[in-house]
Coordinates of C-alpha atoms and ligand atoms in Angstrom, one line a residue:
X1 CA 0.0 0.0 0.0
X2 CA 1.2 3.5 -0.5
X3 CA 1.4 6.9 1.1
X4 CA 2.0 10.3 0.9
X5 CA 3.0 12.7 3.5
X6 CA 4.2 16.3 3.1
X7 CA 7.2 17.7 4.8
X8 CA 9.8 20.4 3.9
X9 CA 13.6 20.9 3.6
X10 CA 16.3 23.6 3.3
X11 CA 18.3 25.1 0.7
X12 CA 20.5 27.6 0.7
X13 CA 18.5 29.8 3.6
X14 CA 15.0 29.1 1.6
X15 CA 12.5 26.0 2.1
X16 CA 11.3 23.8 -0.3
X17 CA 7.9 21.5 -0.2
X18 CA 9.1 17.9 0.1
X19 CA 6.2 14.9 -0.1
X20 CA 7.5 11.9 1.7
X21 CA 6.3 8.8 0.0
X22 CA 6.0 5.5 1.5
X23 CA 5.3 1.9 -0.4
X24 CA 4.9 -1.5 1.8
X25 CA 5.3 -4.5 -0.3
X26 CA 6.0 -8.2 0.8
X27 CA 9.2 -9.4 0.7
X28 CA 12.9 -9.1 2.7
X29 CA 11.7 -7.0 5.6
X30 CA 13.8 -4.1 4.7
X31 CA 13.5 -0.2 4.9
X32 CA 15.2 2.1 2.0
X33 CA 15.3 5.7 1.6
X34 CA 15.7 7.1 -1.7
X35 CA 15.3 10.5 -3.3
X36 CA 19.3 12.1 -2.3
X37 CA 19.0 11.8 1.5
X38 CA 21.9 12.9 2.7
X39 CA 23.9 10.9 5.9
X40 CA 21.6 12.5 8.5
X41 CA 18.5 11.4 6.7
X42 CA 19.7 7.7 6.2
X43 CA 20.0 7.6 9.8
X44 CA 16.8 7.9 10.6
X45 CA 15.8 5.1 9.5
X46 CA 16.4 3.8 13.2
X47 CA 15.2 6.2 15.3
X48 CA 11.8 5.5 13.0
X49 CA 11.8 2.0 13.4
X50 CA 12.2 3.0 17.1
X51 CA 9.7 5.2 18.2
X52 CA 7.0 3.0 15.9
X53 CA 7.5 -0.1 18.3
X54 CA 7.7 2.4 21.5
X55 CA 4.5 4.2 20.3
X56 CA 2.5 1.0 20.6
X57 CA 2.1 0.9 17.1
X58 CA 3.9 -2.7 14.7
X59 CA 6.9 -2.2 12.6
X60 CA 5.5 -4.3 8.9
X61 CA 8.8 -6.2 8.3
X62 CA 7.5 -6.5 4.5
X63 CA 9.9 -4.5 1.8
X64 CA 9.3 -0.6 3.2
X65 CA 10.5 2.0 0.2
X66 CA 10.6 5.6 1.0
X67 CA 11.0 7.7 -1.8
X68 CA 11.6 11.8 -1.0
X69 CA 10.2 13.6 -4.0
X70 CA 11.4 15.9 -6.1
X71 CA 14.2 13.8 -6.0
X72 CA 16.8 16.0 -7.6
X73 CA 17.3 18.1 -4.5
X74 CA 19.4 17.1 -1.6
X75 CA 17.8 16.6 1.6
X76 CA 19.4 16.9 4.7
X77 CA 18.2 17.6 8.2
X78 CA 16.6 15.5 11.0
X79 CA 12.8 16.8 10.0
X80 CA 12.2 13.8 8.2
X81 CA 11.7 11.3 11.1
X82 CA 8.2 12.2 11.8
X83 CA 6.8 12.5 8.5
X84 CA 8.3 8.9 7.4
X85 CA 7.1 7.5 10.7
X86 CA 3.4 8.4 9.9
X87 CA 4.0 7.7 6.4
X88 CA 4.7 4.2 7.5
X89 CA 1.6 4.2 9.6
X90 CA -0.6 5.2 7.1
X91 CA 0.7 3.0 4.8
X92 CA 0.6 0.0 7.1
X93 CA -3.0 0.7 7.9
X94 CA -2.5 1.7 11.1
X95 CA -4.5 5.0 10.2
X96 CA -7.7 5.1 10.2
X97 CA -9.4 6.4 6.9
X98 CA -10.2 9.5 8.1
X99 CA -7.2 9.9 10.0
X100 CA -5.7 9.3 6.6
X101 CA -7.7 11.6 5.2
X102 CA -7.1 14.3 7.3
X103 CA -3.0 14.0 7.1
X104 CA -3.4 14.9 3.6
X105 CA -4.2 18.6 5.4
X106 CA -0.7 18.6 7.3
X107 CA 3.0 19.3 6.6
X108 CA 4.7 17.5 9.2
X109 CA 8.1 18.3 10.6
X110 CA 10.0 17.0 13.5
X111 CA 13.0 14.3 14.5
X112 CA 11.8 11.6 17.1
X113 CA 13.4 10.2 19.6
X114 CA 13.9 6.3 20.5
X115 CA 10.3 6.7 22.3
X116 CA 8.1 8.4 20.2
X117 CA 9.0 12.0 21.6
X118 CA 9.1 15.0 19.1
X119 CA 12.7 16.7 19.6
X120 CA 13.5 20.1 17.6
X121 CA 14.5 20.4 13.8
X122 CA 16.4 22.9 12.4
X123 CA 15.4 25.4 9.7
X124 CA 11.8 25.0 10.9
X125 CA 11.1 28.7 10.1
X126 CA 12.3 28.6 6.5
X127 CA 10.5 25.9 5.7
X128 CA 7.2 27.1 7.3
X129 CA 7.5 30.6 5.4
X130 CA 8.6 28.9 2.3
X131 CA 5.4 26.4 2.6
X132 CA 2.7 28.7 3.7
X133 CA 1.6 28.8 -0.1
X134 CA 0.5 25.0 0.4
X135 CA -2.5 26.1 2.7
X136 CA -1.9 23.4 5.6
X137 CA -1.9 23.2 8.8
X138 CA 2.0 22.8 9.8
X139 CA 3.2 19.9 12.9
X140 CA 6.2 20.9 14.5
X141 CA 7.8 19.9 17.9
X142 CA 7.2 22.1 20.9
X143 CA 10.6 23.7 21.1
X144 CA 10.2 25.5 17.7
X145 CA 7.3 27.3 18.7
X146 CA 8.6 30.2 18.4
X147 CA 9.4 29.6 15.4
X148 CA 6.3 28.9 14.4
X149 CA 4.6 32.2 15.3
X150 CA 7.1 34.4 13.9
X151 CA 6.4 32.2 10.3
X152 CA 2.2 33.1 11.1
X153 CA 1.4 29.3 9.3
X154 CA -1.3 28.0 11.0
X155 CA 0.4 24.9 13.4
X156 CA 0.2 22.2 16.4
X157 CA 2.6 20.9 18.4
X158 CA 2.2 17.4 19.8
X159 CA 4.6 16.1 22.3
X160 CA 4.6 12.5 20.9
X161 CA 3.9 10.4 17.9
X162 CA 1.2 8.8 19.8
X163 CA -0.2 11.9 20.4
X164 CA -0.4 12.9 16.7
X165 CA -2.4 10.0 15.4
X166 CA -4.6 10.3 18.6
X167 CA -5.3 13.5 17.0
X168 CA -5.5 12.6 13.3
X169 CA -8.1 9.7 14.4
X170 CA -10.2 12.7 16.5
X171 CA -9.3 10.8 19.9
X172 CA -8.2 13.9 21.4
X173 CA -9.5 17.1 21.4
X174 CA -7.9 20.0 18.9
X175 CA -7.1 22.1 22.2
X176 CA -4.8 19.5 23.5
X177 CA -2.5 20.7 20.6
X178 CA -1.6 24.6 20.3
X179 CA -2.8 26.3 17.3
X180 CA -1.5 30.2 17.2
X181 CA -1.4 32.5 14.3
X182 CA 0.0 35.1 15.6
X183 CA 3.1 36.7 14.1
X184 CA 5.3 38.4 17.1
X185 CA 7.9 41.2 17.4
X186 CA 10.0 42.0 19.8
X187 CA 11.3 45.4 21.0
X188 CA 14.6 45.9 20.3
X189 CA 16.5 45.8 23.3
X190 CA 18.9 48.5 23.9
X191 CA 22.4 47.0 24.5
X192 CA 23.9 46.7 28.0
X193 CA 27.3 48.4 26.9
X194 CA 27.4 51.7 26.0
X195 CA 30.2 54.0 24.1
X196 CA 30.5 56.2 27.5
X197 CA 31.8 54.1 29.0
X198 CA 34.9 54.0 26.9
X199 CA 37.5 56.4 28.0
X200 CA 39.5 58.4 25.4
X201 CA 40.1 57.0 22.5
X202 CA 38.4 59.9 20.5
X203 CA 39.4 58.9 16.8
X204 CA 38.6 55.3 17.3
X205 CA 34.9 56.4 18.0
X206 CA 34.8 59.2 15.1
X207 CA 36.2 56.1 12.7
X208 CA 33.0 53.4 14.1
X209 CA 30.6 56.5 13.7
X210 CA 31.9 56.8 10.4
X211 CA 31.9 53.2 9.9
X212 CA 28.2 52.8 11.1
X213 CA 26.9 55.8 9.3
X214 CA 28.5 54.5 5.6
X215 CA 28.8 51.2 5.9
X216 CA 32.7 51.5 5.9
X217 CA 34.3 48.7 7.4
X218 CA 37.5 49.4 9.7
X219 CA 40.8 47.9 10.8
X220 CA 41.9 49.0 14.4
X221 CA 45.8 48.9 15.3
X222 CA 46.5 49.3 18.8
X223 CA 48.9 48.1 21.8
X224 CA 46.8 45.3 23.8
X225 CA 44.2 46.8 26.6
X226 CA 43.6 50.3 24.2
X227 CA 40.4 48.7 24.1
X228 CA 40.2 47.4 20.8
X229 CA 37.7 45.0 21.6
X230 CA 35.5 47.2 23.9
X231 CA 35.0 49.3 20.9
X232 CA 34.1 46.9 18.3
X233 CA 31.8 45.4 21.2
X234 CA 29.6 48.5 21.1
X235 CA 29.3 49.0 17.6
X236 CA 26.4 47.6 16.9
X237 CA 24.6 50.1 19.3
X238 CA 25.3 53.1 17.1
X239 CA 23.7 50.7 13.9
X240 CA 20.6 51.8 12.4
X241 CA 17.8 49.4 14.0
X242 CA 17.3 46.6 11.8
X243 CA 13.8 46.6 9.5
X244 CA 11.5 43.7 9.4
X245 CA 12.7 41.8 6.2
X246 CA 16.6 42.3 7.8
X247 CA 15.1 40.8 11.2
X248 CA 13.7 37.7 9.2
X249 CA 16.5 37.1 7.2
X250 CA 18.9 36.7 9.7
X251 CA 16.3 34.4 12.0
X252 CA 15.9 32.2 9.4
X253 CA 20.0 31.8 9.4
X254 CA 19.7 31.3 12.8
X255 CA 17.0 29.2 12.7
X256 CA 19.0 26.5 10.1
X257 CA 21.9 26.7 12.3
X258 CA 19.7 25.9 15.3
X259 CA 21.1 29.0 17.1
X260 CA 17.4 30.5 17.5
X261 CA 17.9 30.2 22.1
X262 CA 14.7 31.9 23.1
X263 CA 14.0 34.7 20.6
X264 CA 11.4 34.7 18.5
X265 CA 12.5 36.8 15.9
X266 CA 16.2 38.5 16.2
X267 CA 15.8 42.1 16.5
X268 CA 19.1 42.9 17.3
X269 CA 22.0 43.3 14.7
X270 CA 24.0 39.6 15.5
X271 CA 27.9 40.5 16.3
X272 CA 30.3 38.0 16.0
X273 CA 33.9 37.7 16.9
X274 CA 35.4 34.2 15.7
X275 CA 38.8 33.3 16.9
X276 CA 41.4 33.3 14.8
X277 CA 42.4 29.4 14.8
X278 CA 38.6 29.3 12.8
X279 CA 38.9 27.1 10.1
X280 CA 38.0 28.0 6.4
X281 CA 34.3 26.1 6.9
X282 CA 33.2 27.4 10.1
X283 CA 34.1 31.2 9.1
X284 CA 32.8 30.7 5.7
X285 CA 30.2 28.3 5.7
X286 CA 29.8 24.5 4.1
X287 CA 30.5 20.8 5.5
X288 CA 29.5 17.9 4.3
X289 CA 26.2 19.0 5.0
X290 CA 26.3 22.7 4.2
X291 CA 25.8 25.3 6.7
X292 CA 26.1 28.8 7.0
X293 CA 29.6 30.1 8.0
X294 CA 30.4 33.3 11.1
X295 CA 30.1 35.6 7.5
X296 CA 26.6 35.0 7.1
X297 CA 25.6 34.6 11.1
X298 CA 26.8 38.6 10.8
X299 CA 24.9 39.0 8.2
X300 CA 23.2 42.3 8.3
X301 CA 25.4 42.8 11.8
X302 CA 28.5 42.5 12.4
X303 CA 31.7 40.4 11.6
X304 CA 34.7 41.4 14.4
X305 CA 37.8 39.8 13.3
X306 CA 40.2 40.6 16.2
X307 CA 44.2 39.4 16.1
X308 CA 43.5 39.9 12.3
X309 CA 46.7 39.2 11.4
X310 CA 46.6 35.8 13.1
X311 CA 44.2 34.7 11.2
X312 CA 44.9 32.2 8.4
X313 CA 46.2 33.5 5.2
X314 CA 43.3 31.0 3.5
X315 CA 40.8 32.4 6.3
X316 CA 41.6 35.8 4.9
X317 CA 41.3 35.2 1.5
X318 CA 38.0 33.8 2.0
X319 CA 36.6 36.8 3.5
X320 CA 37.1 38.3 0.0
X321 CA 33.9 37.0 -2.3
X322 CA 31.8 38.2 1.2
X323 CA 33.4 41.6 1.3
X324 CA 32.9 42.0 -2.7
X325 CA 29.3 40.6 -2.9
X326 CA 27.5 40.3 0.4
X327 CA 27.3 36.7 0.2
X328 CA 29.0 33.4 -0.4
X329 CA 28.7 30.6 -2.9
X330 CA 30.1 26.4 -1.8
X331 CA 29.7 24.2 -5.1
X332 CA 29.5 20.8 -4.0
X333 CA 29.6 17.6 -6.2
X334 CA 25.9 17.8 -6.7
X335 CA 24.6 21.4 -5.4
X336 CA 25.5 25.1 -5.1
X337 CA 24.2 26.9 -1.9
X338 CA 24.1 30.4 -1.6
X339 CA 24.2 32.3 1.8
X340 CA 23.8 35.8 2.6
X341 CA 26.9 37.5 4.2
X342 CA 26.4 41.3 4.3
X343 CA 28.1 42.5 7.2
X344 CA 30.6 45.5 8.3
X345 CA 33.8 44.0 8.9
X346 CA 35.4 45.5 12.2
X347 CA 39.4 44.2 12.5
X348 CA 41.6 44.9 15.1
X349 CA 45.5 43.9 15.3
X350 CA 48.7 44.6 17.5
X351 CA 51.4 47.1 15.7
X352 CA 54.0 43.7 15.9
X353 CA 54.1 40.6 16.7
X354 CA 55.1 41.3 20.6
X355 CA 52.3 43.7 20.5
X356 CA 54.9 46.5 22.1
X357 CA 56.0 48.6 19.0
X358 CA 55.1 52.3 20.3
X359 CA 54.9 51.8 23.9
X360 CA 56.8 54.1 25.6
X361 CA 57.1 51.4 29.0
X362 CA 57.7 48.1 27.3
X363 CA 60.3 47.5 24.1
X364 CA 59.4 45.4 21.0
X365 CA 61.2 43.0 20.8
X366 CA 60.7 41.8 17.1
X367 CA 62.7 42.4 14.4
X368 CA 62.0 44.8 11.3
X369 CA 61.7 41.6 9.4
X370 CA 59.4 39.7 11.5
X371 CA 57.4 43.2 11.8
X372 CA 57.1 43.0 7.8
X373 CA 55.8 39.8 8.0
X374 CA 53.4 40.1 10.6
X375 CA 52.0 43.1 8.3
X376 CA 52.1 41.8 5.1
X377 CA 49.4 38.9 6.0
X378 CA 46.7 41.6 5.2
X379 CA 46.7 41.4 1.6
X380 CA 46.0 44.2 -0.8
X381 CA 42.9 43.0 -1.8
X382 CA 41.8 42.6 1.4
X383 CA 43.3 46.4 2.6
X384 CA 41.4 47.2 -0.5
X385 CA 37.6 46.8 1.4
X386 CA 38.7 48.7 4.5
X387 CA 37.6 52.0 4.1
X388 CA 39.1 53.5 7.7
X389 CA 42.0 52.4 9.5
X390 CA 42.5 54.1 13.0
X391 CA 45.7 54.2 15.0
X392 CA 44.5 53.6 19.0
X393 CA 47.0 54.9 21.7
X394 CA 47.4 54.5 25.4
X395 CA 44.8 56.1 27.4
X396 CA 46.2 58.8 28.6
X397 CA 45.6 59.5 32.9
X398 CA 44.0 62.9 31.7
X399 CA 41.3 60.6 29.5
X400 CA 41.3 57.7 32.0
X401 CA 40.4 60.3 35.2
X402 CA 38.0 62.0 33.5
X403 CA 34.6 62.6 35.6
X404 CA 32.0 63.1 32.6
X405 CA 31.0 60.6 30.6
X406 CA 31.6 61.0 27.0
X407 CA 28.7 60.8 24.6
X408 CA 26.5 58.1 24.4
X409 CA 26.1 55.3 22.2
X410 CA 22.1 56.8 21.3
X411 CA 23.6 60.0 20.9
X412 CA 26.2 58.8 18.5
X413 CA 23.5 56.6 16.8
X414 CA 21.1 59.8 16.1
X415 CA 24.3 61.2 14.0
X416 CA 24.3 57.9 12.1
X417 CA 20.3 57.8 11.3
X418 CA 20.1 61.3 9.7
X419 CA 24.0 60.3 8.2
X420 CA 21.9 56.9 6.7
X421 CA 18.3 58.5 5.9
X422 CA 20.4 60.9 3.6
X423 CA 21.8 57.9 1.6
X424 CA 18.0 56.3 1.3
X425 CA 17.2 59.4 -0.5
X426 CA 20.6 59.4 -2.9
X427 CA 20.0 55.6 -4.1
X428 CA 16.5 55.2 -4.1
X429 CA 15.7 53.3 -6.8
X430 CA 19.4 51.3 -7.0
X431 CA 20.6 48.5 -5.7
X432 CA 23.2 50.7 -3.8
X433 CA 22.7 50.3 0.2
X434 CA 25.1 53.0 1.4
X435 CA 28.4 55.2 0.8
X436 CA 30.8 52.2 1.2
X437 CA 29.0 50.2 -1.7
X438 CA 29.0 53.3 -4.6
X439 CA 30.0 52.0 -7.7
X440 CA 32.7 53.9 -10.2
X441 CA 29.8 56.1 -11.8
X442 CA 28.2 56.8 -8.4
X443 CA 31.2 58.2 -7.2
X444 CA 31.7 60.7 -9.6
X445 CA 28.0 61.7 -9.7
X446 CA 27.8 62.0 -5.9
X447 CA 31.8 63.2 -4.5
X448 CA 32.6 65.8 -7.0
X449 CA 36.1 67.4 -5.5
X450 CA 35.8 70.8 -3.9
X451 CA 38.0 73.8 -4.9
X452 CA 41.6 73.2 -3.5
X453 CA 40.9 69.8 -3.0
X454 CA 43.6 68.8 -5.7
X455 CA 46.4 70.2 -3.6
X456 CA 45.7 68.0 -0.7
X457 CA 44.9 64.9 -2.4
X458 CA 48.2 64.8 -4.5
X459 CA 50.0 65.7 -1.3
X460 CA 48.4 61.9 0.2
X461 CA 49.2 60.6 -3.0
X462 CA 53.2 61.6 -2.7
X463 CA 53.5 61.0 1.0
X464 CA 51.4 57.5 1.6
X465 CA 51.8 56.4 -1.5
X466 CA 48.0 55.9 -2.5
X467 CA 46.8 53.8 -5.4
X468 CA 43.7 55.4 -7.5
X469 CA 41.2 52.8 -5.8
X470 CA 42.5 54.2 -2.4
X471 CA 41.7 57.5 -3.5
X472 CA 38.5 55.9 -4.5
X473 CA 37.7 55.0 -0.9
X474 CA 38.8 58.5 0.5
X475 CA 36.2 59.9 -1.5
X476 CA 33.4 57.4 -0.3
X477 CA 34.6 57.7 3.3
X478 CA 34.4 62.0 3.1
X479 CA 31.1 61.8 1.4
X480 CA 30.0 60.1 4.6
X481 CA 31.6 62.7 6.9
X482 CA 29.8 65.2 4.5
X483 CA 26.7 63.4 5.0
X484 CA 26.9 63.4 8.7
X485 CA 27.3 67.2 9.0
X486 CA 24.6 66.7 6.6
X487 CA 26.7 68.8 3.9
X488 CA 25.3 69.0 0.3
X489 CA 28.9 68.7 -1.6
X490 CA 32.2 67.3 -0.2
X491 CA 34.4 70.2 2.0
X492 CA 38.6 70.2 2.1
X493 CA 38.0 69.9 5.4
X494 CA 36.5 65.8 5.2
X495 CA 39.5 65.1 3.1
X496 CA 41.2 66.2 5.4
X497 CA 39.5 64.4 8.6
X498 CA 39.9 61.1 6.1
X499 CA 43.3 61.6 5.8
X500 CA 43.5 60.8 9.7
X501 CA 42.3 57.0 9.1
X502 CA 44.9 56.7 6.2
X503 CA 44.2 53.9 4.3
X504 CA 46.9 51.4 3.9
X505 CA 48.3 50.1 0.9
X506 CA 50.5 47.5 0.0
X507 CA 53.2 48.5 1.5
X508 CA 51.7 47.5 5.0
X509 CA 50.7 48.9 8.1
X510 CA 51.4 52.9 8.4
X511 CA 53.6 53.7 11.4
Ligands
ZN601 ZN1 57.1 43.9 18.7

């Protein structure tokens, strides 16, 4: 006999409709699933045959075929157990006819454990959104409620297989099982740590408000404890608040990585600070089972790469096709997945290796070849997508004993909105995002040089020995400065202020 039962799966971040379909025929008791399961779906074979004998319910041992259709898309995931486990049912006629009947009206998702008990799935809210179009009533475990209401699909969540078919045969009530349709939001929650509480470090701030207000990413070079890391810390609090289709985007990254913890939908901008042993995989996303990578759980956030130059030279280049095109591409034998990765990138190194060049109470001990080294890890290209670079210094006792706070991160962050709500108005209607993103035309329609600006620019040019796309991102980074004194046309002056976070060019970290 033969059944159908509809499930989903995940590619990429998206969901697809998957119908499980299960045929019982005599012969060898055996159970095969076909279709491009991947490892983690072959093994649920056994936790199937499981939780059918601890459910009360008989395992046929006839020839069981499970066939997951279309069959030209890899499946992967542990979403699969419940839907084959009913499918087996159904086709076993251990389902009633009107239990039967009323399956049809289901996509079912959940893994099951050795008893019968629903345990979470990830990627539940992709494939929920991605399914809604289908009209039915969704199953998924408890634990991805949340989940559930943010995707506003009609669903029930029973604790057990058993509890399911009680349902499907009308043997419990529908108000044993939760049905919700509401969609929630969450406030966003104003971060703990605030920029005040930073002491000195004046430029460093300027060069993250900058940063926040164009998009710019930033290296930071400092001795250890300038508070490099306390900085990049509280930078997303001075980001623009994220809008709706940003906050569902990233909580359906979340939600395939199974990182969703108790929030409903993330309303926050995510921030994350890999170490620097990461491999290539975990920082840029794929596996034998592809997952997202750190690139794309920053997505829309922040990436905060800190002992940059400890970081792999393969790690680095890696970060390139993100930095270039929001978003990352793994080719596998029989797939391509595509992952969002948008994110500001927020780096922060020593000046050397011993991390003592420049302070005046400790002496480097390295020598000028191992400094070279050290520096020339960052490769151009790289150097080539970081807009500001910012020298940090000691605090000094002056900055460190000061009574009054400095400003705050919301005050900072109201610089950065009007800075950003200028920008919506230049690119409407283009792909372009903000200042750090202007193409070669945009640039010269929107950063036209002011009077005298010729002089100072070919003085950077002799004395740092800028390239023409470094001159490229000095222009970007002063129409931002412009934008935050909310200046129609480009001043001396921002050239000037840019000149401060000298870009670096191939010739390796600035003194
Ligand atoms: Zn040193």
């Amino acid at each position: 006999m033969l059944s159908t039962v509809c499930t989903g799966a995940i590619q990429g971040i998206e969901g697809f409709p998957v119908c499980v379909e299960v045929d019982i025929a005599p012969g060898m008791p055996t159970l095969a699933v076909v279709g491009l399961p991947d490892a983690e779906v072959r093994e649920s074979k056994e936790r199937v045959v499981a939780a059918i004998r601890n459910s009360g319910f008989d395992f046929p041992l006839k020839r069981i075929t499970v066939n997951l259709s279309p069959a030209e898309l890899r499946k992967s995931g542990t979403q699969f157990d419940l839907p084959i486990a009913l499918g087996i049912l159904a086709a076993s006629d251990q389902l009633s006819q009107n239990a039967r009947q009323k399956l049809t009206g289901l996509l079912v998702l959940g893994e099951l454990a050795l008893d019968g008990t629903l345990r979470p799935c990830a990627g539940v809210l992709p494939m929920l959104i991605s399914c809604k179009k289908l009209g039915k009533t969704a199953v998924i475990p408890p634990q991805n409620v949340l989940e559930g209401q943010v995707s506003s699909a009609p669903f029930i969540t029973p604790h057990t297989l058993k509890d399911l078919a009680d349902y499907l045969e009308g043997k419990i009530e529908q108000d044993a099982v939760q049905i919700s349709y509401i969609p929630q939001t969450e406030e966003r929650l104003e971060p703990e740590i605030d920029f005040a509480e930073v002491k000195g470090q004046a430029l460093a701030k300027r060069a993250l408000e900058i940063a926040a207000a164009g998009g710019h990413n930033v290296l930071m070079i400092g001795l250890p404890g300038t508070g490099k890391s306390m900085l990049a810390k509280r930078f997303p609090g001075i980001l623009p608040p994220l809008t709706q289709e940003e906050s569902l985007e990233i909580t359906k990254i979340y939600s395939i990585c199974n990182l969703m913890g108790k929030s409903r939908l993330l309303t926050n901008r995510p921030f994350r600070d890999p170490h620097h042993t990461i491999s290539n995989v975990a920082l840029i996303g794929g596996g034998s089972t592809p997952r997202p990578g750190e690139v794309s759980l920053a997505h829309n956030g922040v990436l905060f790469l800190d002992e940059f130059a400890e970081f792999s030279r393969a790690a680095l280049e890696v970060l390139r096709e993100p930095l270039e095109n929001g978003q990352v591409t793994i080719s596998r034998a029989k797939e391509t997945v595509t992952y969002p990765a948008r994110f500001t990138l927020v780096a922060a190194m020593n000046p050397c290796p011993c991390g003592n060049l420049g302070n005046p109470l400790k002496p480097c001990t390295c020598s000028p070849m191992q400094i070279n080294r050290y520096k020339s890890r960052i490769s151009g290209p790289l150097l080539d997508r970081i807009d500001l670079t910012v020298n940090l210094n000691p605090v000094k006792y002056s900055d460190w004993n000061k009574t009054s706070e400095g400003e705050t991160s919301a005050q900072i962050r109201e610089r950065v909105l009007k800075a950003r709500k200028i920008q919506r108005a230049r690119f409407a209607g283009t792909n372009t995002t903000a200042n750090a993103f202007m193409n070669a035309k945009q640039i010269k329609e929107f950063c036209p040089l002011p009077p005298g600006a010729d002089t100072v620019l070919e003085a950077a040019m002799r004395k740092f020995g800028l390239s023409a796309r470094s001159l490229d991102k000095i222009l970007k980074t002063a129409r931002t400065i412009a934008d935050l004194e909310g200046k129609k046309d480009i001043e001396v002056k921002h050239l000037v202020e840019v000149m401060q976070y000298r870009p670096l060019d191939r010739k390796g970290v600035a003194d």
